[in-house]
Amino acid sequence: MNEVCFKNLDKKDSWSLAVYEASGGYSVWRKILRGELTPEQIIDELKASGLRGRGGAGFPTGLKWSFMPRNSAGQKYVVCNSDEGEPGTCKDRDILRYNPHAVIEGMAIGGFVMNATTGYNYIRGEFIEPFNRFEGALKEAYAAGLLGENISDSGVDFNLYAHLGAGAYVCGEETALLESIEGKKGQPRFKPPFPANVGLYGKPTTINNTESFASVADILSKGGKWFADLGVENSGGCKLFSVSGHVKNPANFEVSMGTPFKDLLEMAGGMRDGAKLKAVIPGGSSTPVLTADVAMAMTMDYDGIEKAGSMLGAGSVIVMDESTCMVETLTRLAHFYYDESCGQCTPCREGTGWLYRALKRITDGNGKDGDIELLLNVQDKIMGNTICALGDAAAMPVESFLRNFREEFEYYIEHGKSMVKG
Amino acid sequence: MAKIEIEIDGKMVRAKPGEMLISVTDREGISVPRFCYHKKLSVAASCRMCLVDVEGAPKPQPACSTPISEGMKIHTQNEKSKSSQKAVMEFLLINHPLDCPICDQGGECELQDVAVEYGSDVSCFSEGKRIVADNDIGPLIQTDMTRCIHCTRCVRFGAEIAGIMEMGGTGRGDHLKIEPFLTEGVTSELSGNMIDVCPVGALTSKPFRYELRSWQMNSTSTIARHDLVGSNINAQTYKGNVKRVVSGDNDAVNETWISDRDRFSYEGLSHENRLLEPQIKIEGQWKEVGWHVALDYAVKGLTSNILNNHQSDQLGVMASKTSTVEEFYLLQKIAREIGSENIDYRLNIKNLDNTAKLESNIKLGGLEGVDHALIVGSNPRLEQPMINHRLRKASLNGTSVDVINSMKFDFNYQLNSENIIAPNQIASTLAGVLSSVLASVSIELPDYLQSIKVSKESASIAEKLNNSDNSVIVLGEHVVNAENSATIVNLIAQIAKHTNSTTLNLSTTANSLAAELTGFVPGSKGMNVNAMLESDLKAYILLDIYPEYDFHHADKAIDALNDKDNFVISLNGFKNDIVSEYSDVILPIAAFYETSGTHININGDMQSFAASVVAPGESKPAWKVFKVLADLLKLPGFNYVDSTQITEEVSHQAHNNHLHNENIDLSITSDNINIIWQQSPYSIDALLRHSGSLQQTKIGKLNFAYMNASVAKDLGVSADSKYLGVPVVITDAVADRCVFVNANKATQTGGES
Amino acid sequence: MISDQAKKQIDAWVAKYPEDRKSSAVMEALKIVQAENDNSLSAESIQDVADYLGMPGIAAAEVATFYENYNHKPVGKHVIRFCHNISCMLNGSDDLISHLEDKLGVKTGEVTKDGLISVKKVECLGACVGAPMFQIGDQYYENLTAEKIDEIVDGLK
Ligand SMILES: Cc1cc2nc3c(=O)[nH]c(=O)nc-3n(C[C@H](O)[C@H](O)[C@H](O)COP(=O)(O)O)c2cc1C
Ligand code: SF4
Ligand code: FES
């Protein structure tokens, strides 16, 4: 446990440059500055490590980095996605608070690989404490001559800045995030073109999640194979899981990919008050909900969770016990997507409102015959028809809640009250 | 680029790689529904209506933003496409009011059209529709934002085409609302295009509101005549009245946009001031009479005043610059047949001995290809909105623009340099430019440049022109009445010649080019307008002239025309007291939209149009009046049956008997305060002046004398007083020693600025 | 009117972005100006920010109305931003919000009579393992209970 992003978690002032360097921090960056590592070597190591993007989509990081037209003329950018806003997710906040230098080093390495001399870390607007930690770390790094122009006479330039959001979940979507840095509303862009070709300010840009960047330096110092071996086939390394909900000790855990869910539950102290497990959302609110027995048999890696019928997402494990009313829970999630839709695509703007209003009507006791079909129908019409994945994210919970807990919905519609809470 | 082959609905189609799928389907006549896509705007891909099935793609793809590549197979009609399109349609309709019967867009609504084809059971939505509160966004555009489908075409139009972002999408998600910021509303000179781009009834024409359903109207294509572009427009008519004007498509002329001026001027047609009956003045009393009587009276007047006593050179004819080719031609032909060469349309020029001619030798489309532009004495946004639009497009493509003006204007593109100087300095700056241009091509300096010192500004403007492969020099209206007007124009011509620049002359507008082509200028024995006014002429034929607006020397003109001994025949579309005062016969004539004719635009295109409606009351197209008048005068060669015969005849003529000087005189350095007077853009012709809604706009209300504090002090005026009859605005935007006047009436300047 | 002090703060943000991309600083500029104006933004101050950064007023208004962290109505000196998303809800945020409302005598969205406090329900603040939680100013308060809430609120001045 806690071998990469969280390896210094137990140390005093774990966020300081001194602690970071004492555990080997910036050694990879210094190697690069000495000219001892090439971009190709770095990409190869990353590919070997099996690191997949920790922001939710799980795209192999090495492959992503290899797409950047590093030799094209003109400015290029690296951008870190610390917008963390998916309900259930709270790991990047802790990385920024407790290990900011790992993010800085990862971004600097990314900048070198992509030939991007400027980086921005987009931190969600509410994360003032993490922002201050990150800014503090930047100051230390600049003071130590690890950032700037022609760093240590290496000919390498890298300037890094933090950008603050202002409250919009959709800015976690990478192109909305770029719009947001450009000082616009966070409306996702349609793709193609992809950010690797037309990104921030129209320039080639690589975007990764905080945890992805924070994992890079360790992978390069200990080797891609070392990291891959921490995990399982197709899911290299270890991963932060945010376990919240009805568990005794909710917390972030950095564990090997492939760890059985029941072990993870154990680490979180098991169910609170000895209650019985009812359902698990394994990867953040957008990923399909699973029933207790399916969850208990699942392992925490990309394939394992997919086999169980959901997705690893950002590793945000929301645990629900038997007292949970699934209708009210889904209504709350539907409200979230309704609230957070950027509004540009018709299906998402209109569909999320429709889903929420219909569910609200049901929980207000005014459900009608045919409402279940209506909900299924509306989510199906959103699915796959939007610019960004927020539309799908709004649709997926509806489908899975209704599939797995249909009788609770039927009951609510028929009786005008919750089957669980009465 | 090599073409590639793709398959659409089983048919092989050739296309350019990277082209968006929707342009291919549009070209091939395959119908793909869309709302946010507009061929002249950037792609938003947000309405999701155009989703189609692309083989191999897991999700349906939007045709508007899917670049094609070799071997692609697309299905626009299969189950997958249709079900996505139906889904989007259903979503669009849940919050859209189903009030088509009372919506002004009814019958021409893209949403309604598509709904008929794709809509299905909308009824399962029972959650209560979204209602959106409306703001008043100005006198031209009516909003009903509950109907908005958030396609953002209007937003993109503003940001991309109008060049000022006035509309935006505030809020997010379900609360997304398309609206302008603060209370000023929409003020752009091109704002009405938002009505055309809005696919639904959210933005409609305010003057047209609640009038009619689109299918009740006839549409005739015609040509707008307020400026040098001759935008192609469609006049929509009902029971003999123009009810609305929308833009027509012509890529070489106005693409698909029109100015607000062209869109809303039709309102003036039905103004209560329209002149409806011929009338004659007998012993100082006006009497409405039939055409025969009026024309007989006119002929008698001409006969007794000039023809009978062999004083045919005592006839003066003048016409408004908005007249048609045919009108100009027939009126000058009458004058010349009678024996007078006192012919002119340049009523607004202070000193016609101080004019020089600058040709326009670049086409509208060509403007987009220049790499540098130098603008002199112009506020192109308000003078020639559609030409400014081309300059803006060029600028967005990287063209650099230098400006030499006497006031800072609100350009909607980036300027490389903006030189704000008085007219005298404009001449010396241009002389410096010429001097440095000549030096760089090693041509010996002419005498008049010997003592010129080249300023830093001149050198940098010259350098831009020298380094350009394809530049244009644009001359605007502001220098025509400067003391050294001819010098400025001739310097520009010289600079253009030595830098391979083209020139674009915006200094006279409307249909002035037609006047030149038809010879509506004084012949070698004739007098120009200012000379006529000094000469106690015995008779006048005046076509659509309103002296207090049209003449530079307005007071002098009114005096001259009021002379008791002369006989004045006026042809006008609108009643006017001053005209009544001096005229002996007033003949009511057709206005724009009511006559056939021809306009010549800056491209040299002769664009002919038919009448969209019949002129009201007894008013008649002026060309017909001239024909009958000529017949009654027994002049030969007026056997025309329709106006196209006249047009045909004109195209075989080539008049060019215009005298102009090539004098360059840099010695004028008087330190008078310079008054640069420009008619407000919505007051330049009679129809516009009678268009109520345009007059209510911010542009329509431009009526100010701008000057800096030191000039105000010298003139003894202050911010709350008036100068030349218009309110004073004190601003540093104006060059020192200059007053920039935006006003309607020339008489306000005392006729002498 | 933007104070010189605020302009200085804005300039520091502007410096992070390419020279011709001043509008990248609009989000922070709006926050800075909001902080100077009793925590809410008027149309005029949005226009001021737009002018200062050389962007159209409506573009700044789009930003100001898109993101959650701007207020367009008067709010309390302290805004309690109470998360009511899934993890907090599972941990009783609904009851705690009611408790808070009762204690303050206001509903969410309202301001206490003395203008000191207003309560706002917000979506997930990214502290789910510390649920239930809320934010006041820059500070997160996690693992809330009714007692803890009383103590925090009583300490607000
Ligand atoms: C609605 C939405 C919200 C997202 N939020 C986040 C987020 O908060 N943090 C994040 O890293 N990625 C988020 N993503 C995923 C990003 O778009 C992107 O895939 C990711 O930042 C890439 O980094 P990675 O490859 O390192 O995962 C979100 C995606 C969507 C569609
Ligand atoms: S899917 Fe929703 S959030 Fe994503 S771009 Fe479309 S409207 Fe915006
Ligand atoms: S026309 Fe393609 S998404 Fe709107």
mmCIF file of C-alpha atoms in Angstrom, chain B residues 672-675 705-718 721-724 728 737-741:
data_model
loop_
_atom_site.group_PDB
_atom_site.id
_atom_site.type_symbol
_atom_site.label_atom_id
_atom_site.label_comp_id
_atom_site.label_asym_id
_atom_site.label_seq_id
_atom_site.Cartn_x
_atom_site.Cartn_y
_atom_site.Cartn_z
ATOM 1 C CA ASN B 672 -8.680 77.148 -39.802
ATOM 2 C CA ILE B 673 -10.550 74.640 -37.776
ATOM 3 C CA ASN B 674 -11.415 71.807 -40.127
ATOM 4 C CA ILE B 675 -14.977 70.657 -40.186
ATOM 5 C CA ALA B 705 -20.272 67.328 -33.262
ATOM 6 C CA TYR B 706 -17.145 65.728 -31.853
ATOM 7 C CA MET B 707 -14.122 67.795 -30.932
ATOM 8 C CA ASN B 708 -11.412 67.931 -28.356
ATOM 9 C CA ALA B 709 -11.405 70.270 -25.419
ATOM 10 C CA SER B 710 -9.056 72.824 -26.908
ATOM 11 C CA VAL B 711 -11.092 73.129 -30.099
ATOM 12 C CA ALA B 712 -14.233 73.464 -28.005
ATOM 13 C CA LYS B 713 -12.576 76.275 -26.109
ATOM 14 C CA ASP B 714 -11.568 78.034 -29.279
ATOM 15 C CA LEU B 715 -15.074 77.698 -30.645
ATOM 16 C CA GLY B 716 -16.589 78.762 -27.378
ATOM 17 C CA VAL B 717 -18.763 75.679 -27.014
ATOM 18 C CA SER B 718 -19.088 73.137 -24.259
ATOM 19 C CA SER B 721 -24.144 73.170 -26.006
ATOM 20 C CA LYS B 722 -24.607 72.736 -29.707
ATOM 21 C CA TYR B 723 -22.348 73.429 -32.591
ATOM 22 C CA LEU B 724 -23.697 73.740 -36.127
ATOM 23 C CA VAL B 728 -21.294 68.807 -28.838
ATOM 24 C CA ARG B 737 -8.019 71.501 -34.966
ATOM 25 C CA CYS B 738 -10.850 69.319 -36.274
ATOM 26 C CA VAL B 739 -14.544 68.952 -35.654
ATOM 27 C CA PHE B 740 -16.133 65.764 -36.836
ATOM 28 C CA VAL B 741 -19.824 66.258 -37.408
#
